[in-house]
mmCIF file of C-alpha atoms in Angstrom:
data_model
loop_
_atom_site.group_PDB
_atom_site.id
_atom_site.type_symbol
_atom_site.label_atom_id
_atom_site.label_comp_id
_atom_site.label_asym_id
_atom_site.label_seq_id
_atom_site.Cartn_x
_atom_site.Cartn_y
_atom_site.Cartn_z
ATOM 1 C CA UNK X 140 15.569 -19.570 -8.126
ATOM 2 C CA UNK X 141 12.881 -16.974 -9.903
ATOM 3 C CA UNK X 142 13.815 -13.140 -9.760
ATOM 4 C CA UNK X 143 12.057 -10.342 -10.515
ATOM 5 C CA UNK X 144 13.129 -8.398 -13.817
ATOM 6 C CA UNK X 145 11.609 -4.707 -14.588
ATOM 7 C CA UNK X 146 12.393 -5.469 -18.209
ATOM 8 C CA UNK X 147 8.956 -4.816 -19.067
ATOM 9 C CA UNK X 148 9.274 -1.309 -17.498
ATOM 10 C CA UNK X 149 12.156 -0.154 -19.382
ATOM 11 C CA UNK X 150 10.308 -1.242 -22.967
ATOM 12 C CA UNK X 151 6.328 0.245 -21.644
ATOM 13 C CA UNK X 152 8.733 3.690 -21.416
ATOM 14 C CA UNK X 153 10.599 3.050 -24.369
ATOM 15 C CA UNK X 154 6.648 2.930 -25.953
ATOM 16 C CA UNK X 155 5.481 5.942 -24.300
ATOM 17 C CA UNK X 156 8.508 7.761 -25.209
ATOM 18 C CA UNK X 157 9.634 8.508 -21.759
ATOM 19 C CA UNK X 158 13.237 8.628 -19.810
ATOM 20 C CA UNK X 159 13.471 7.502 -16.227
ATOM 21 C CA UNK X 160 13.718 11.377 -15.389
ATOM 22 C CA UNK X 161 9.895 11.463 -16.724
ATOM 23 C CA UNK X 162 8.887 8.266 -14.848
ATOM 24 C CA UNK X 163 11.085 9.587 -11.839
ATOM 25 C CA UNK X 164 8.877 13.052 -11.335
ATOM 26 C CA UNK X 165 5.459 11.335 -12.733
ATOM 27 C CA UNK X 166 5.319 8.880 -10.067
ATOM 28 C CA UNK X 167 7.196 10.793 -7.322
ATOM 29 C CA UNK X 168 9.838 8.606 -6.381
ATOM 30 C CA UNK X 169 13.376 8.958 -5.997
ATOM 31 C CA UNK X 170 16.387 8.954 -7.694
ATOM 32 C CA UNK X 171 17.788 6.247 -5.690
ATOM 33 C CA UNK X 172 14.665 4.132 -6.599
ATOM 34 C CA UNK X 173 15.052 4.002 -10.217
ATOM 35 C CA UNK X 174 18.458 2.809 -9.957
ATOM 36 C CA UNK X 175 17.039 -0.188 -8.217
ATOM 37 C CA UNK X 176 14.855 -1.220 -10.541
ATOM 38 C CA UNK X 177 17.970 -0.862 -13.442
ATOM 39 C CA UNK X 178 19.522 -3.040 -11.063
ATOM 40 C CA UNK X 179 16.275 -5.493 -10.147
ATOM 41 C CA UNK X 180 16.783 -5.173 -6.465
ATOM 42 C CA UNK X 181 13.580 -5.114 -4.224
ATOM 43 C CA UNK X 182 11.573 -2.487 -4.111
ATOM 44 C CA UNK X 183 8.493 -2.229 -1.945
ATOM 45 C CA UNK X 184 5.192 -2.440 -2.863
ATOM 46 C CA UNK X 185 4.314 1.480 -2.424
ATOM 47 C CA UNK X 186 6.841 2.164 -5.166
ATOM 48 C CA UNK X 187 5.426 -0.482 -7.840
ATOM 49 C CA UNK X 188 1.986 1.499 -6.860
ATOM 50 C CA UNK X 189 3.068 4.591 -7.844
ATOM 51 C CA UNK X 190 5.152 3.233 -11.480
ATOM 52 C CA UNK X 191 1.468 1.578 -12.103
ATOM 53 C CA UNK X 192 -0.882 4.696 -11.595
ATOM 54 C CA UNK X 193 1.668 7.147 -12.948
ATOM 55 C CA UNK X 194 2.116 5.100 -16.183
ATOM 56 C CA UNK X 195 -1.669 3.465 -15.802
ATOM 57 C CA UNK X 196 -0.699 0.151 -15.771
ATOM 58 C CA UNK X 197 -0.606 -3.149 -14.018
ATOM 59 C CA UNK X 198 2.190 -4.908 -11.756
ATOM 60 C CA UNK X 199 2.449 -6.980 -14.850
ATOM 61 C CA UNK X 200 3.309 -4.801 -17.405
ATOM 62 C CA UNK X 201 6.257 -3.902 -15.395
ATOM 63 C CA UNK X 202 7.987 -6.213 -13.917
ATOM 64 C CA UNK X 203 8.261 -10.173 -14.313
ATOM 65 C CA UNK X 204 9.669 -13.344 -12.754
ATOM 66 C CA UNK X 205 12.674 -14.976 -14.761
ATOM 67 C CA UNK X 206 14.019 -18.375 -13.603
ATOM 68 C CA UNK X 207 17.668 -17.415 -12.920
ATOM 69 C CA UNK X 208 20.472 -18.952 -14.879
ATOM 70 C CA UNK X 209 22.751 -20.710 -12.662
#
């Protein structure tokens, strides 16, 4: 089975120079949000929409599928 990774979002901030603080207030979303994505749980779409115009980017510059390693 594929899951999604936000590996991708963790390096694009590492480029910009940002902490998940920044990307936290930039894209107003919460705290409890970012933890999610460090943890690649679902998050809904509204919250990948606000990552991607915050950071002006697309869904895939964020977050990826990885086949899972059973």
């Amino acid at each position: 089975m594929a899951n999604i990774t936000y590996k991708k979002l963790w390096k694009l901030l590492i480029d910009k120079d940002l902490k998940k603080k920044d990307l936290q207030r930039m894209a107003g979303i919460s705290s409890s949000s970012i933890a999610k994505l460090g943890r690649n749980e679902n998050v809904n779409t509204e919250i990948i929409n606000k990552i991607c115009n915050a950071l002006n980017c697309d869904t895939s510059d964020i977050m990826e599928m990885e086949n899972g390693k059973a």
